[in-house]
XYZ file of C-alpha atoms in Angstrom:
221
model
C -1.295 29.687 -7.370
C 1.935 29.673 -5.408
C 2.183 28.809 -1.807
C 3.844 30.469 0.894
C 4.653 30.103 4.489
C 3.107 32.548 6.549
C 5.398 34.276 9.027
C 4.580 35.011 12.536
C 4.542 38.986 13.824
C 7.046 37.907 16.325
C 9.938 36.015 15.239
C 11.312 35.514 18.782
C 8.199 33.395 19.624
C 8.544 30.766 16.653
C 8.430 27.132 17.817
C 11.540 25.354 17.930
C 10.041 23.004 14.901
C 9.041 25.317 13.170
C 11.967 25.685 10.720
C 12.622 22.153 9.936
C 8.563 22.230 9.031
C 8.993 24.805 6.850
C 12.537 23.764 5.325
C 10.830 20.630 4.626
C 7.343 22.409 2.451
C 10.204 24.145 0.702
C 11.751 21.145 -0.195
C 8.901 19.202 -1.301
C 7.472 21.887 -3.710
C 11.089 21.854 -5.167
C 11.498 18.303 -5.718
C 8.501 17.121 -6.675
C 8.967 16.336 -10.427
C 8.066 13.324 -12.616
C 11.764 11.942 -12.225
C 11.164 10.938 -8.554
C 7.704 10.447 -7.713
C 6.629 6.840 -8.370
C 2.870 8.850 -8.440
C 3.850 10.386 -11.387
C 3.795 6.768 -13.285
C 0.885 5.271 -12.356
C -2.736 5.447 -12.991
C -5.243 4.926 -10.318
C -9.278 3.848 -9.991
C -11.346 2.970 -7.280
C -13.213 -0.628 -6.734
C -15.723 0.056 -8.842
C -13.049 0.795 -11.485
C -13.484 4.367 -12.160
C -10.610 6.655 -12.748
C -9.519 8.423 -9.235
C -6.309 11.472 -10.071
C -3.365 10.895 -8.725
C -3.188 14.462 -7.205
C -5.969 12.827 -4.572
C -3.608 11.258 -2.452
C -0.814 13.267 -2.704
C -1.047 14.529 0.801
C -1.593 11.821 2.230
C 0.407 8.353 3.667
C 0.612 5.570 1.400
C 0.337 1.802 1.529
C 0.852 0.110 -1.601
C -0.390 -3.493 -0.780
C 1.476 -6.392 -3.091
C -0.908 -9.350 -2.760
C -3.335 -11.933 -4.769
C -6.654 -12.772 -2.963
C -6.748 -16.241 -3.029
C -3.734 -16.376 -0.598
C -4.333 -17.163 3.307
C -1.989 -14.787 4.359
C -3.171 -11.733 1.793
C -6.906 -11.944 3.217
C -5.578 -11.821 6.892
C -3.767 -8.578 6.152
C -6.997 -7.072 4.081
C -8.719 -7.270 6.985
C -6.198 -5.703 8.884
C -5.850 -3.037 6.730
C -9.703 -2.240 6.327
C -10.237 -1.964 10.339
C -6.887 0.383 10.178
C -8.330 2.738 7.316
C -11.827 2.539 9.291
C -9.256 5.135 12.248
C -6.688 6.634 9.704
C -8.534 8.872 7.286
C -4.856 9.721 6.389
C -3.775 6.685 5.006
C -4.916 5.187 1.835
C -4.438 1.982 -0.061
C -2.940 1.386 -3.836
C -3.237 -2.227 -4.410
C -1.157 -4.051 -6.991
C -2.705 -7.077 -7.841
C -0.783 -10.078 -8.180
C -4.077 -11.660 -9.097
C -4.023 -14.524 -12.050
C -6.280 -12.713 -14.033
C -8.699 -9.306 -14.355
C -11.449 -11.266 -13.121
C -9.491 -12.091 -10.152
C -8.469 -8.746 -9.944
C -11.705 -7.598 -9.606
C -13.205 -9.966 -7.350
C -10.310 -9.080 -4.856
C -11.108 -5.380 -5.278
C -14.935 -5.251 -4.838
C -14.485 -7.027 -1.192
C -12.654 -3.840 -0.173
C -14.306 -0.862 -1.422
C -12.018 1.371 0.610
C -9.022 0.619 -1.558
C -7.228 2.170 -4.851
C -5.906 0.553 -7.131
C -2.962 0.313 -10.026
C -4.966 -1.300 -12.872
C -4.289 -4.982 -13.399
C -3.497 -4.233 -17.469
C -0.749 -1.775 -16.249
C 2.924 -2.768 -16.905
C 4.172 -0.586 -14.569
C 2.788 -3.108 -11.533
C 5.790 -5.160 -12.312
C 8.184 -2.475 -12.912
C 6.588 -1.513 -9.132
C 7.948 -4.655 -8.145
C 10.795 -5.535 -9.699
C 12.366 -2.189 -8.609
C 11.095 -2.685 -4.887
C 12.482 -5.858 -4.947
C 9.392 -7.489 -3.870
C 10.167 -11.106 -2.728
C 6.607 -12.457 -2.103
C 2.889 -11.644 -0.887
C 1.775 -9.723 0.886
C 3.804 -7.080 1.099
C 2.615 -3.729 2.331
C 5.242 -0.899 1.570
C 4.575 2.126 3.062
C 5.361 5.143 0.739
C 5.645 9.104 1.910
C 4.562 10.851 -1.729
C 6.579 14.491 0.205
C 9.998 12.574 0.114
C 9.046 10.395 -2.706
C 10.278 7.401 0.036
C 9.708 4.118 0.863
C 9.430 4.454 5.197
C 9.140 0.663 5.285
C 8.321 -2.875 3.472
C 7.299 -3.886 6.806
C 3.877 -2.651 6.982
C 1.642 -6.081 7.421
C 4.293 -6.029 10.693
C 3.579 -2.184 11.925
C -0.145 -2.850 11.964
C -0.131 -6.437 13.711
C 1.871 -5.489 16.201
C 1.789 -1.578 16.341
C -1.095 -0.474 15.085
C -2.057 2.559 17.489
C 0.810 4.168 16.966
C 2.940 3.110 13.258
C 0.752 6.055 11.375
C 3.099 8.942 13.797
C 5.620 6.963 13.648
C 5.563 6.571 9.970
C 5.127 11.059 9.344
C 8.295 11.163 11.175
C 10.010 8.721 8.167
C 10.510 5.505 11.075
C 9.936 2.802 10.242
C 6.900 2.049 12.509
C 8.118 -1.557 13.762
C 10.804 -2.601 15.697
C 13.199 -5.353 14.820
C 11.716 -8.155 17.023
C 8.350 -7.463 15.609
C 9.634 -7.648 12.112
C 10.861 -11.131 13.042
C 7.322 -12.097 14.523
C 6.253 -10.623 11.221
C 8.131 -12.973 9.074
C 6.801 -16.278 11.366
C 3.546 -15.170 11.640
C 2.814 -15.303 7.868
C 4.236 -19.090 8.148
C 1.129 -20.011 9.130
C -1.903 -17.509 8.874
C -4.187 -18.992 11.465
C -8.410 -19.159 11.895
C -10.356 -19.219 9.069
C -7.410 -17.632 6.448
C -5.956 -19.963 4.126
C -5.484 -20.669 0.733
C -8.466 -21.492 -1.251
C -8.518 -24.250 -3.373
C -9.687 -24.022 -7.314
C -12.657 -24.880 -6.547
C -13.669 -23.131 -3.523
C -12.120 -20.104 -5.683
C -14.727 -21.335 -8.127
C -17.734 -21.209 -5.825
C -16.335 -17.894 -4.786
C -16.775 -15.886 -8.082
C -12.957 -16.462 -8.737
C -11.937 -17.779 -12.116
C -10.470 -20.966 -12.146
C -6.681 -21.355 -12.927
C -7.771 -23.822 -16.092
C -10.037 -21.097 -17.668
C -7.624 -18.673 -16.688
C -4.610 -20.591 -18.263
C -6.980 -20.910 -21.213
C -8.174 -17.590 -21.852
C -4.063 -16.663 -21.516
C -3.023 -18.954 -24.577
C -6.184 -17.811 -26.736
């Protein structure tokens, strides 16, 4: 069923942002098409690993969360995340593991129920990152599905820093964070502090985590 724009009686009385608004619903029906949305080439599931349709968070603002569990730095910005999801109903989260194995993968995914997920078997995780250029972990790029965009790779920085206010900021297609903050960013996941850091084998082990040997194994089998 097509959608329209409804007019107002009075066209002398139309808010001054009203036009972009509208230029801009115009625009997305139009382009939307399986040559520019990155939704259009994934598959999706939820943390218990059933199937979730794409068309579910097509409305809404994106974080697609590069990171592997065992790292310091990647648990520090899942908790983050989770207490910013818990006051942004409009946000979701597609993670793409760069766990060592499915098992991993999992393990990582049950501990935040909130999140979606590319499944780990998918090939299109590394396309994802290759063409993202994706340098390390974690990296939380911030994707608006309307102008099939990337508003910034700088999300771990827009929620430390600017939390209360980088969802706005992000609608309007800034980038949430400002340049000094960015910086802080980049120093602050030098050294993750408290109780984050990397876990050893075998604390990954006595976690529920396989360990790299079995992992390794299974691999060459």
């Amino acid at each position: 069923m097509a959608t329209t724009v409804d007019s107002p009686a009075d066209s002398n009385n139309v808010a001054t942002d009203a036009a972009p608004v509208a230029e801009r619903a115009t625009r997305a029906k139009a382009t939307i098409d399986k040559h520019e949305s990155i939704l259009f080439k994934i598959k999706l599931q939820d943390a218990t690993g059933k199937h979730v349709p794409v068309y579910e968070v097509a409305n809404k603002t994106i974080g697609f969360l590069c990171a592997a569990g065992r790292y310091a730095a990647c648990q520090e910005l899942a908790t983050l995340i989770d207490r910013f999801l818990e006051t942004n109903p409009d946000f979701v989260i597609i993670y793409i593991s760069l766990d060592q194995s499915v098992e991993a993968f999992n393990k990582t995914l049950a501990a935040h129920p909130r999140w979606l997920a590319i499944p780990f078997n998918e090939p299109v995780r590394t396309d994802i990152l290759n063409e993202w250029q994706t340098k390390g972990v974690p990296c939380l790029h911030v994707y608006d599905p309307v102008e099939h965009e990337i508003v910034t790779s700088w999300g771990g920085s827009c929620l430390r820093f600017n939390a209360e206010r980088c969802m706005s900021e992000w609608k309007k297609g800034r980038e949430g964070v400002s340049y000094l903050q960015i910086v802080l960013g980049w120093w602050y996941y030098q050294a993750p502090p408290g109780v984050y850091r990397d876990m050893s084998d075998q604390e990954l082990v006595a976690s529920g985590f396989p360990s790299q040997e079995s992992a390794d194994t299974k691999k060459n089998k």
